[in-house]
PDB file of C-alpha atoms in Angstrom:
ATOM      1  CA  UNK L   1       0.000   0.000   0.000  1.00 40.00           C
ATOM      2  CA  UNK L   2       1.240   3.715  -1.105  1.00 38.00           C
ATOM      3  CA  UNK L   3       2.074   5.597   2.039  1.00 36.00           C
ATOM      4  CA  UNK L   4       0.348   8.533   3.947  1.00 34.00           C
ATOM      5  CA  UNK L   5       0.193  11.771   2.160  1.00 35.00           C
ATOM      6  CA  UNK L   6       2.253  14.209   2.539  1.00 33.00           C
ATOM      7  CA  UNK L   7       1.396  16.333   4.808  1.00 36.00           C
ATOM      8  CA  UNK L   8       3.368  19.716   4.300  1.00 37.00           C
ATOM      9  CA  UNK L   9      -0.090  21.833   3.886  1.00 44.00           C
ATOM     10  CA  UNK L  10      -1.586  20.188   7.293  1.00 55.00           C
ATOM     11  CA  UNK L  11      -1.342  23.464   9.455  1.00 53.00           C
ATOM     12  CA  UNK L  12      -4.125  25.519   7.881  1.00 56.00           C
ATOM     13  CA  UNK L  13      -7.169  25.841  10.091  1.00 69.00           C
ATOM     14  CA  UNK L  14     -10.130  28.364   9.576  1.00 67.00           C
ATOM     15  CA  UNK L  15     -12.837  28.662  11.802  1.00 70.00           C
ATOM     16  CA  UNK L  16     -15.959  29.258  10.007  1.00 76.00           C
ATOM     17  CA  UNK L  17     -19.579  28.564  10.888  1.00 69.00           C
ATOM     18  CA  UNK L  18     -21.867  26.329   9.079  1.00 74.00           C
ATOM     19  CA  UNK L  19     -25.866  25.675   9.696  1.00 73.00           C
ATOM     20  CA  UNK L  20     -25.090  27.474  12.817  1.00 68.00           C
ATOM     21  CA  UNK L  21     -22.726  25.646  14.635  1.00 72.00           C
ATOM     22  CA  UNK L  22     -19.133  26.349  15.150  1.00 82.00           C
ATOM     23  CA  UNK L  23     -16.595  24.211  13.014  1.00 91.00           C
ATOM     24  CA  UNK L  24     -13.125  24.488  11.568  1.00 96.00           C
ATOM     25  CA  UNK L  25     -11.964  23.597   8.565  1.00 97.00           C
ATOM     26  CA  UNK L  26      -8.712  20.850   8.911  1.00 97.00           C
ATOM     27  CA  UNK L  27      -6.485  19.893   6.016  1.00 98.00           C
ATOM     28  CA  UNK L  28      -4.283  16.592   6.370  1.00 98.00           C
ATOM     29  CA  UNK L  29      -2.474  17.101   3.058  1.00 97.00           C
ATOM     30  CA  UNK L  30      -1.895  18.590   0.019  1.00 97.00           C
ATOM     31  CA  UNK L  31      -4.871  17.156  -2.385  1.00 97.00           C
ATOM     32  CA  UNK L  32      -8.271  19.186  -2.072  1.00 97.00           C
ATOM     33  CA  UNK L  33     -10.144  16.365  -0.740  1.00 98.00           C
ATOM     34  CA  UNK L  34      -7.612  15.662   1.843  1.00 98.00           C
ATOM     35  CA  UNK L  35      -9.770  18.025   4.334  1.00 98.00           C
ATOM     36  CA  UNK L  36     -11.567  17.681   7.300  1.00 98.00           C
ATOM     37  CA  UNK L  37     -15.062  19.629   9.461  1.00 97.00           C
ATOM     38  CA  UNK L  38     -14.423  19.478  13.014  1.00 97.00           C
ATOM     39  CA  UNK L  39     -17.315  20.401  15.325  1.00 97.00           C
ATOM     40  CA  UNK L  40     -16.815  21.176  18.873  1.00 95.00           C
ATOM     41  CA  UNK L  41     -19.300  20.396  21.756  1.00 94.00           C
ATOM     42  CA  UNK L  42     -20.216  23.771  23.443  1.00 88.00           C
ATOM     43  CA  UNK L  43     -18.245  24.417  26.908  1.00 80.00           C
ATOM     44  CA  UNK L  44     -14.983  22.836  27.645  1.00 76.00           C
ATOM     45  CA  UNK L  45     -15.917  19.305  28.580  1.00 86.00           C
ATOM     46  CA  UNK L  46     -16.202  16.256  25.194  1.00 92.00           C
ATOM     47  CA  UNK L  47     -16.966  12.959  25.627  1.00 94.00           C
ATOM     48  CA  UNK L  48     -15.062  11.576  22.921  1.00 95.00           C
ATOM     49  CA  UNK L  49     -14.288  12.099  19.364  1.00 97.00           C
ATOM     50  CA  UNK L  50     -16.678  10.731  16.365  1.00 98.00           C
ATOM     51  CA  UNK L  51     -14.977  10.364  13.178  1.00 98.00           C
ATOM     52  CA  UNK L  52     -17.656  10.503  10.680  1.00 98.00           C
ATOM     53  CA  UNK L  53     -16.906   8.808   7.382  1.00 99.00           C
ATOM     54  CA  UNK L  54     -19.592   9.431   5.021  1.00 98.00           C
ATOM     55  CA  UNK L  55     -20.873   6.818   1.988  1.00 98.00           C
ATOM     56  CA  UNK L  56     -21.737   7.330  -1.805  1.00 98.00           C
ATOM     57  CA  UNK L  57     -20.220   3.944  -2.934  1.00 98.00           C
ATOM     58  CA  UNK L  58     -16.826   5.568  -2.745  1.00 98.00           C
ATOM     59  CA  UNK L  59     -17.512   7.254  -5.871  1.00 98.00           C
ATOM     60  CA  UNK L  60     -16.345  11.274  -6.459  1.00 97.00           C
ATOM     61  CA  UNK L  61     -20.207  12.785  -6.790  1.00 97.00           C
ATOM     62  CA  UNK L  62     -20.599  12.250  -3.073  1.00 98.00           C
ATOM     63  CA  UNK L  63     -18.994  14.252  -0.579  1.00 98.00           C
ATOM     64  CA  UNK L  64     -18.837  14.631   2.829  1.00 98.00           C
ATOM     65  CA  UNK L  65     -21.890  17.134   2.738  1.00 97.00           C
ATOM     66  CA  UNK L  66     -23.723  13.502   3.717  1.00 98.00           C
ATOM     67  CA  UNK L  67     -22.226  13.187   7.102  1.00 98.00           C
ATOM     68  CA  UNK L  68     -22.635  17.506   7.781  1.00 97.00           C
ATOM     69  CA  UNK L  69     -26.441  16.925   9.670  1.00 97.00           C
ATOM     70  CA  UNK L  70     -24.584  13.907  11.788  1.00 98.00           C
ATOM     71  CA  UNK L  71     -21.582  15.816  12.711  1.00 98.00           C
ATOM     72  CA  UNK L  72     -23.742  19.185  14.095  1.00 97.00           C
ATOM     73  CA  UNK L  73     -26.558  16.718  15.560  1.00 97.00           C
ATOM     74  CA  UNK L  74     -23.530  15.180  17.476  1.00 97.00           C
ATOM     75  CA  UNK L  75     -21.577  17.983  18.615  1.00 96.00           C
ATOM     76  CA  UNK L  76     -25.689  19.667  20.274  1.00 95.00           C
ATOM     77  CA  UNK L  77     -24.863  16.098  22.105  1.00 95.00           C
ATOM     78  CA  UNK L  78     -21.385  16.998  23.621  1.00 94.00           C
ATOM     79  CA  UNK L  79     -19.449  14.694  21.016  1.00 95.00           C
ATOM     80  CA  UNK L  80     -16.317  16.272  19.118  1.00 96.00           C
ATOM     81  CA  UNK L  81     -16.999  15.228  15.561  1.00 97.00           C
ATOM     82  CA  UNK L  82     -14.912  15.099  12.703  1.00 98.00           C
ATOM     83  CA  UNK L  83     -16.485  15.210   9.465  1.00 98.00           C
ATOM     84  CA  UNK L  84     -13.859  13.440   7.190  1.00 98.00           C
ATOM     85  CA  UNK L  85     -13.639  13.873   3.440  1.00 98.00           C
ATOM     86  CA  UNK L  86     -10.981  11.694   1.380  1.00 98.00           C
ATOM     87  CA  UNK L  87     -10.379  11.186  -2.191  1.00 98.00           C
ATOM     88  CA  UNK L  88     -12.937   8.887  -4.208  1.00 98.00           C
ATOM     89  CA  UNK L  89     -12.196   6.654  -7.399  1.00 98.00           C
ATOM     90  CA  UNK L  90     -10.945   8.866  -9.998  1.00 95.00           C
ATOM     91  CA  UNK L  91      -8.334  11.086  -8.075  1.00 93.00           C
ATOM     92  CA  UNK L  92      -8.685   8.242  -5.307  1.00 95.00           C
ATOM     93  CA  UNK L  93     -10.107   4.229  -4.469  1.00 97.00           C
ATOM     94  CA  UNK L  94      -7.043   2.068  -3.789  1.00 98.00           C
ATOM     95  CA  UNK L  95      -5.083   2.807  -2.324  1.00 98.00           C
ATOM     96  CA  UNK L  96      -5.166   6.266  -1.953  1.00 98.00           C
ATOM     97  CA  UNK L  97      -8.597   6.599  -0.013  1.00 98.00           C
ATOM     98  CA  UNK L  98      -7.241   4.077   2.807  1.00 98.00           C
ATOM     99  CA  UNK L  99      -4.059   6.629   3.153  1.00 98.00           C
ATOM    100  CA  UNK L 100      -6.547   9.100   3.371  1.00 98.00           C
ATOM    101  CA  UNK L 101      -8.745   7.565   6.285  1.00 98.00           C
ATOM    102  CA  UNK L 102      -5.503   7.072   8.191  1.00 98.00           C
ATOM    103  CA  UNK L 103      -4.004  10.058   7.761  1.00 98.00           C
ATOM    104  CA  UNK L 104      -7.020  11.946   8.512  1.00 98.00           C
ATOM    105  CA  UNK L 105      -7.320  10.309  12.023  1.00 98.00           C
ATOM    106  CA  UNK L 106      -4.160  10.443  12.757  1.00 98.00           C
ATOM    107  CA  UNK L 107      -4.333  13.782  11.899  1.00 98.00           C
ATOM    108  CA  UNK L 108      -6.381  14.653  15.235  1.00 98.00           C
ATOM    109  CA  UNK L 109      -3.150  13.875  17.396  1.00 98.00           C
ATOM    110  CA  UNK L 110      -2.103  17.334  16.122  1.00 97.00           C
ATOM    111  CA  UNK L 111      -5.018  19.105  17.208  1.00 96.00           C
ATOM    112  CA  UNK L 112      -5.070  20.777  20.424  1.00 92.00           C
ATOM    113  CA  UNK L 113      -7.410  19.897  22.776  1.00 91.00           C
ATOM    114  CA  UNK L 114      -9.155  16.984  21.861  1.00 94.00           C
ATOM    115  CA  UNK L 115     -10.039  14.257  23.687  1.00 88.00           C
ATOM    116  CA  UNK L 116      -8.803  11.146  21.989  1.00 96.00           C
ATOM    117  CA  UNK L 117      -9.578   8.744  25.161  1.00 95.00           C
ATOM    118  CA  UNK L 118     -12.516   7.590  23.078  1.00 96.00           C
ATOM    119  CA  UNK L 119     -12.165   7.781  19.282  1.00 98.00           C
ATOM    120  CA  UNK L 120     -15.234   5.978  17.429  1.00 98.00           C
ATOM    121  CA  UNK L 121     -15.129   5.904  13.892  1.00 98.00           C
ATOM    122  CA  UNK L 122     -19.205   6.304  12.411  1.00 98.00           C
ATOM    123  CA  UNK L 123     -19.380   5.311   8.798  1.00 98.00           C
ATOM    124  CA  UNK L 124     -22.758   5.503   6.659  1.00 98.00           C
ATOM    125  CA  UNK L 125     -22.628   2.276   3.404  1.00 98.00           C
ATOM    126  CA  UNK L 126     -19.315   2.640   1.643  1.00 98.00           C
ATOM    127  CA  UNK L 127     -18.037   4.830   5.492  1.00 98.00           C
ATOM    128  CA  UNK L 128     -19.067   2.009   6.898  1.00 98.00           C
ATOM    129  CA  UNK L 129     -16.343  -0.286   4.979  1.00 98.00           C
ATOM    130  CA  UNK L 130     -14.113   2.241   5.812  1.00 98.00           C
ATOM    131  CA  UNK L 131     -14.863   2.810   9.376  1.00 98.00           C
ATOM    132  CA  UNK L 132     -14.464  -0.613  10.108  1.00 98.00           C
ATOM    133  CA  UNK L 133     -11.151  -1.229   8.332  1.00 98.00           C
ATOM    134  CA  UNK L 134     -10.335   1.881  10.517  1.00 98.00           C
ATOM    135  CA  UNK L 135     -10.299   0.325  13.636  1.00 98.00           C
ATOM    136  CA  UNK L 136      -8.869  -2.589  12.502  1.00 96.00           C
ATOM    137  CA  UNK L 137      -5.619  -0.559  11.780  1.00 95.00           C
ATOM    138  CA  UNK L 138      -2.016  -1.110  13.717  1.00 86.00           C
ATOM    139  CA  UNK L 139       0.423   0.931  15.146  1.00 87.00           C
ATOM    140  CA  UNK L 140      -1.961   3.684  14.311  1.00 95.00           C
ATOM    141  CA  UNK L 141      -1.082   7.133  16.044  1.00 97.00           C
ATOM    142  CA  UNK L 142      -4.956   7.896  16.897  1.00 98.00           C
ATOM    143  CA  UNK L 143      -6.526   4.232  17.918  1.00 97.00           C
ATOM    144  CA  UNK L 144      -9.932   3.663  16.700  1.00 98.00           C
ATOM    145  CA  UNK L 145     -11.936   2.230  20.096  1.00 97.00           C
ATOM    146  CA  UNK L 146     -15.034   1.472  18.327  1.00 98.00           C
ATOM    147  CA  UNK L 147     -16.760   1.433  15.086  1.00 98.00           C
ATOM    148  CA  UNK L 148     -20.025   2.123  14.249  1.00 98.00           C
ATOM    149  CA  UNK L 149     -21.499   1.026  10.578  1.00 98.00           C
ATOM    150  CA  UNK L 150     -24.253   2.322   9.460  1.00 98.00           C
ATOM    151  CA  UNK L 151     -25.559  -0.001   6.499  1.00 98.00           C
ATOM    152  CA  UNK L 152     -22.004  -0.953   6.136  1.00 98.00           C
ATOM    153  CA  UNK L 153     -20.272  -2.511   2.453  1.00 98.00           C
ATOM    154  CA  UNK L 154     -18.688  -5.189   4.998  1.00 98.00           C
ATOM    155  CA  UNK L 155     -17.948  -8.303   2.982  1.00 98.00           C
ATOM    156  CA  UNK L 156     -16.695  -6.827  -0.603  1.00 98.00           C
ATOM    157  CA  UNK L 157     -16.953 -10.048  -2.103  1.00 98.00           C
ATOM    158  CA  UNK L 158     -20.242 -10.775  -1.515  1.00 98.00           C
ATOM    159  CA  UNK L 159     -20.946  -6.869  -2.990  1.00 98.00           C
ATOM    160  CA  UNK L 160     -19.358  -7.952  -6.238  1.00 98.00           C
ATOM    161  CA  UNK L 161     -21.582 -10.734  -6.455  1.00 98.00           C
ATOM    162  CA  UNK L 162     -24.508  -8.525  -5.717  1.00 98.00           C
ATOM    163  CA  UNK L 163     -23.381  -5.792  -8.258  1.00 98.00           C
ATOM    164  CA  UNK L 164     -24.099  -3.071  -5.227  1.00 98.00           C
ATOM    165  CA  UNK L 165     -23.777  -0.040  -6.761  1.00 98.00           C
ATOM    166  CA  UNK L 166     -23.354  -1.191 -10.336  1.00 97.00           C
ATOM    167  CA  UNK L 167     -19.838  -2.793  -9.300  1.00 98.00           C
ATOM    168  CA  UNK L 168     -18.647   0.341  -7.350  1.00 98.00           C
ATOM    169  CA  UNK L 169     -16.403  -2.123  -5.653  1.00 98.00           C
ATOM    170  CA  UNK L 170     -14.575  -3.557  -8.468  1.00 98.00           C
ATOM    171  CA  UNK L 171     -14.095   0.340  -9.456  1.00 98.00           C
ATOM    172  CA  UNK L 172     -13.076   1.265  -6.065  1.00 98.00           C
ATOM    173  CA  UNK L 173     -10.771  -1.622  -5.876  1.00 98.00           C
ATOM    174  CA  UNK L 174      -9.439  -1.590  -9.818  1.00 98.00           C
ATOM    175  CA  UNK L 175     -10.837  -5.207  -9.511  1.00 98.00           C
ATOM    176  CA  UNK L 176     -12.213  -8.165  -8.033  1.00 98.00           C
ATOM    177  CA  UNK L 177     -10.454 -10.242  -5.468  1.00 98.00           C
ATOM    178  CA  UNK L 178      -9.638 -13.692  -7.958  1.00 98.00           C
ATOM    179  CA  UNK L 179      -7.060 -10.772  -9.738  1.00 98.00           C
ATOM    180  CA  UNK L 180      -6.311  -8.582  -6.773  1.00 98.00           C
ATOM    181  CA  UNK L 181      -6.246 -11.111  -3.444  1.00 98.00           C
ATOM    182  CA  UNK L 182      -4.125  -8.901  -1.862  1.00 98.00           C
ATOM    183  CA  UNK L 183      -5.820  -6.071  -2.107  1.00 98.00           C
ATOM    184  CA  UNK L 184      -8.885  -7.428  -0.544  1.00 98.00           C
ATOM    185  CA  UNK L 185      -7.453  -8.987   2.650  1.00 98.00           C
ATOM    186  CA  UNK L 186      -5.934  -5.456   3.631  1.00 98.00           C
ATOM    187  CA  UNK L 187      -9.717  -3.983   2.873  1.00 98.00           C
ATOM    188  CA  UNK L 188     -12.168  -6.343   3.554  1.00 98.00           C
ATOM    189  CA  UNK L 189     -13.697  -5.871   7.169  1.00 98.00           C
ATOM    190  CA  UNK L 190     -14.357  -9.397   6.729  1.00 97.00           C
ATOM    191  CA  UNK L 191     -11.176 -10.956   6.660  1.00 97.00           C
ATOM    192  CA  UNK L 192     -10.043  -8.444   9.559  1.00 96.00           C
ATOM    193  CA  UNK L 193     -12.080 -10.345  12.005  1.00 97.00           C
ATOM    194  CA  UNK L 194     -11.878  -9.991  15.134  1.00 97.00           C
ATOM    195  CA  UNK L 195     -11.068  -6.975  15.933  1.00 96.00           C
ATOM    196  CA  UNK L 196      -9.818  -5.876  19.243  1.00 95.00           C
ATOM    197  CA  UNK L 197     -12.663  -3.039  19.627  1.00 97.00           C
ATOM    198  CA  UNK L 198     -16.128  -3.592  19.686  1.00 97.00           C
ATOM    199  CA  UNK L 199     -18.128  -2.871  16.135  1.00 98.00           C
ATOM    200  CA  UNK L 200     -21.514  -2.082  16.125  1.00 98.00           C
ATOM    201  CA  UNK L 201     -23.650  -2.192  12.904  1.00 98.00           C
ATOM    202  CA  UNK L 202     -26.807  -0.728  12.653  1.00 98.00           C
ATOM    203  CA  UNK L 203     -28.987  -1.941   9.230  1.00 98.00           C
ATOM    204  CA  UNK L 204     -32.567  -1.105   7.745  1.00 98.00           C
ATOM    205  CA  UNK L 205     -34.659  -3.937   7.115  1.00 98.00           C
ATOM    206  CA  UNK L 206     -36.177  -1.921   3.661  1.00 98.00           C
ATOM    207  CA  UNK L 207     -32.475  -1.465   2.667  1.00 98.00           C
ATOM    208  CA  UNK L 208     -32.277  -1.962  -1.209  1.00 97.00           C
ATOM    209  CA  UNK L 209     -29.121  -0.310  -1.511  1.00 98.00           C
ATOM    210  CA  UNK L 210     -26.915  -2.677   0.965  1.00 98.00           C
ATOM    211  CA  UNK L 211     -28.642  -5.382   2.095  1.00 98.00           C
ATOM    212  CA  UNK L 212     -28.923  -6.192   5.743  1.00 98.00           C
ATOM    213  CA  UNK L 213     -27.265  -9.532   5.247  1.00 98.00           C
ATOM    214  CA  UNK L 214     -23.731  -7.347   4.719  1.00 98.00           C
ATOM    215  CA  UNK L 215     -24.274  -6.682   8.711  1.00 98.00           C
ATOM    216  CA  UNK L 216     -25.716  -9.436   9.776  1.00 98.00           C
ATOM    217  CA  UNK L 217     -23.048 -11.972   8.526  1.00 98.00           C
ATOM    218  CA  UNK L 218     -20.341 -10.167   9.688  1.00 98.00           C
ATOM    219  CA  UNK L 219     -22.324  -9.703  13.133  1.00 98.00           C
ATOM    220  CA  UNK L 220     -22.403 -14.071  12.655  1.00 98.00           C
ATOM    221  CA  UNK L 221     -18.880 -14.384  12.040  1.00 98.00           C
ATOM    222  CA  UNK L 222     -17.232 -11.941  14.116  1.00 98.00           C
ATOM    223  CA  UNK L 223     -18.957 -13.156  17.252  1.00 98.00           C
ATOM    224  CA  UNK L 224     -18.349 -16.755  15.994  1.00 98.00           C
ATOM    225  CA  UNK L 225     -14.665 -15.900  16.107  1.00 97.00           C
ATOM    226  CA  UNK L 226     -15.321 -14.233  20.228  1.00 97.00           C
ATOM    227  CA  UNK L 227     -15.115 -10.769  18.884  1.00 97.00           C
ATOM    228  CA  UNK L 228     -17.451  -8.021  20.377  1.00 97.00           C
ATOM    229  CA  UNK L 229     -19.819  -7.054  17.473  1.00 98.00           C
ATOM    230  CA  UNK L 230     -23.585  -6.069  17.759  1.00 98.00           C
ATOM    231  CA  UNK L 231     -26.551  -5.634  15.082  1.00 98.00           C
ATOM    232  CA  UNK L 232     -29.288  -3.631  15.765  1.00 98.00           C
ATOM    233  CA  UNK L 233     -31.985  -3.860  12.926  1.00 98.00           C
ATOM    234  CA  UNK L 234     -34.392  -0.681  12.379  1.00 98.00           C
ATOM    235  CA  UNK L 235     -37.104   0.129  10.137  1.00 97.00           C
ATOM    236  CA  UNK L 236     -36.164   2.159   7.359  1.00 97.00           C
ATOM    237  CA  UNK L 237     -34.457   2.270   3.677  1.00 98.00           C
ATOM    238  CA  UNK L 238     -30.703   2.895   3.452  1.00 98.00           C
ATOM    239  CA  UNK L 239     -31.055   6.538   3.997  1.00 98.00           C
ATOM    240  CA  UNK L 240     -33.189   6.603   7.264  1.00 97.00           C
ATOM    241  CA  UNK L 241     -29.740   6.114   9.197  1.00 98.00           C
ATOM    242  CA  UNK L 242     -28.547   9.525   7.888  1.00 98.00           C
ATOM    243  CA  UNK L 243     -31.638  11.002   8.692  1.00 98.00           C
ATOM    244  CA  UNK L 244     -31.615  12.960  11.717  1.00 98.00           C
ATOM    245  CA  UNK L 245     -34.958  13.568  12.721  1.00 97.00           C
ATOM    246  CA  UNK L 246     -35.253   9.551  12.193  1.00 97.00           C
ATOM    247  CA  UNK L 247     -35.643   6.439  14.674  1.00 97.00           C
ATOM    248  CA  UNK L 248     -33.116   5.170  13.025  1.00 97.00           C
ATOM    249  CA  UNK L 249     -30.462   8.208  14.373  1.00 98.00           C
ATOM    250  CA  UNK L 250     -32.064   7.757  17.447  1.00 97.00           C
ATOM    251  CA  UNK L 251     -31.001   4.143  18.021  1.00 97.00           C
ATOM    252  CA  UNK L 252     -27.499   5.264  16.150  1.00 98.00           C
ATOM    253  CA  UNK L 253     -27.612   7.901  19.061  1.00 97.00           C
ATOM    254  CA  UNK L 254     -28.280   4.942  21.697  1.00 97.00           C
ATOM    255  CA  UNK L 255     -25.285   3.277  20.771  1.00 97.00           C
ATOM    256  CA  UNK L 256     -23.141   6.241  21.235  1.00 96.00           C
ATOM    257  CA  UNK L 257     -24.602   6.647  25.010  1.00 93.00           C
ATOM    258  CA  UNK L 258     -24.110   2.901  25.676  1.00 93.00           C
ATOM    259  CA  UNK L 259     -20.081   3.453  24.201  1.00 90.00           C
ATOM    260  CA  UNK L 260     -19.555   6.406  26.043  1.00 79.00           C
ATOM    261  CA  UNK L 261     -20.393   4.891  29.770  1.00 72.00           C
TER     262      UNK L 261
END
């Protein structure tokens, strides 16, 4: 895998204020999507750091406008968030977006005054591949202490068979995993079982986009292998669990309160 980026343009932040809340804006490199939103709880006290990876099948026409409602709706809750955008397929996919998602939380060791006690990585469909393979990482200089998938893209194999998003994985990883084995047992949240954190996955049971077997079988097999995984199933499509004002957020929301005590 290509190194971490550079990170000679890293010191720029500008505070700026977006759908009313407070955030600055955090560059871990040079590349324009190597850039991060983080939103501060009000007063001096966090209890813990959410790094919010957003979805869109890892392609480029979906930023990380997706996880922007998340990130505010946490930080009202006394969460530090950080809203992470990294490059997709085209300027990005492998192996540059996994440099990205490292370097981008390993980026927050450089930022004063965060608490980095707790550090749960929150990913929404394609986020939630990557926030899983997040906390799966070594030697990392910001530890991941839980992961939260949202309609998660956790077995890539079984998404090429499905086709999910018109084989945005085969795109994403310039193949499938008969020509690229490698490849897929770095990035496959599948093969990293168990992890040494605890992954929660949260799924809609009207989810056409992902189905909710991607989070239930690696719910089966991760707890099959003694690691500390947990499914909670919700009514809703795939979009519900980015919907704030949903049931869905709320048990998202639950999870965070059961993680932070």
């Amino acid at each position: 895998m290509a190194g971490a980026p550079v990170l000679s343009g890293c010191e720029t932040t500008e505070l700026k204020a977006q759908d009313g809340a407070p955030m600055e804006e955090i560059t871990y490199g040079d590349e324009p999507s190597q850039f991060g939103l983080l939103y501060r709880p009000a007063g001096d006290e966090s209890r813990g750091t959410i790094v919010v990876i957003h979805g869109g099948f890892w392609k480029p026409e979906y930023d990380l406008s997706l996880g922007t409602p998340l990130a505010i709706d946490l930080a009202s809750r006394g969460w530090t968030a950080w809203n992470l955008e990294y490059r997709r397929v085209g300027d990005g996919g492998w192996p540059h977006t996994f440099d990205d998602i490292a370097a981008g939380i390993d980026r927050l060791a450089d930022i004063d005054s965060l608490d980095l006690d707790k550090v749960v990585t929150l990913g929404h469909s394609a986020g939630g591949q990557l926030a899983v393979w997040a906390a799966g990482r070594q030697s990392a200089a910001v530890p991941v202490t839980a992961a939260v998938s949202q309609a998660g893209v956790l077995d890539l194999d079984a998404a090429v068979r499905d086709n999910l998003g018109g084989g945005a994985v085969e795109s994403f990883m310039g193949g499938n995993s008969a020509k690229f084995p490698d490849r897929y047992a770095f990035a496959d949240p599948t093969r990293q079982i168990p992890l040494g954190v605890p992954v929660w996955c949260i799924h809609g049971t009207d989810d056409d986009n992902v189905p909710p077997s991607q989070s239930r079988n690696y719910v089966d097999r991760a707890r099959a292998q003694g690691a500390e995984a947990n499914l909670i199933e919700v009514d809703g499509d795939h979009f519900a669990l980015i919907d704030t004002e949903s049931d869905a957020w709320s048990k998202t929301i639950g999870i965070f309160e059961i993680i932070h005590y």
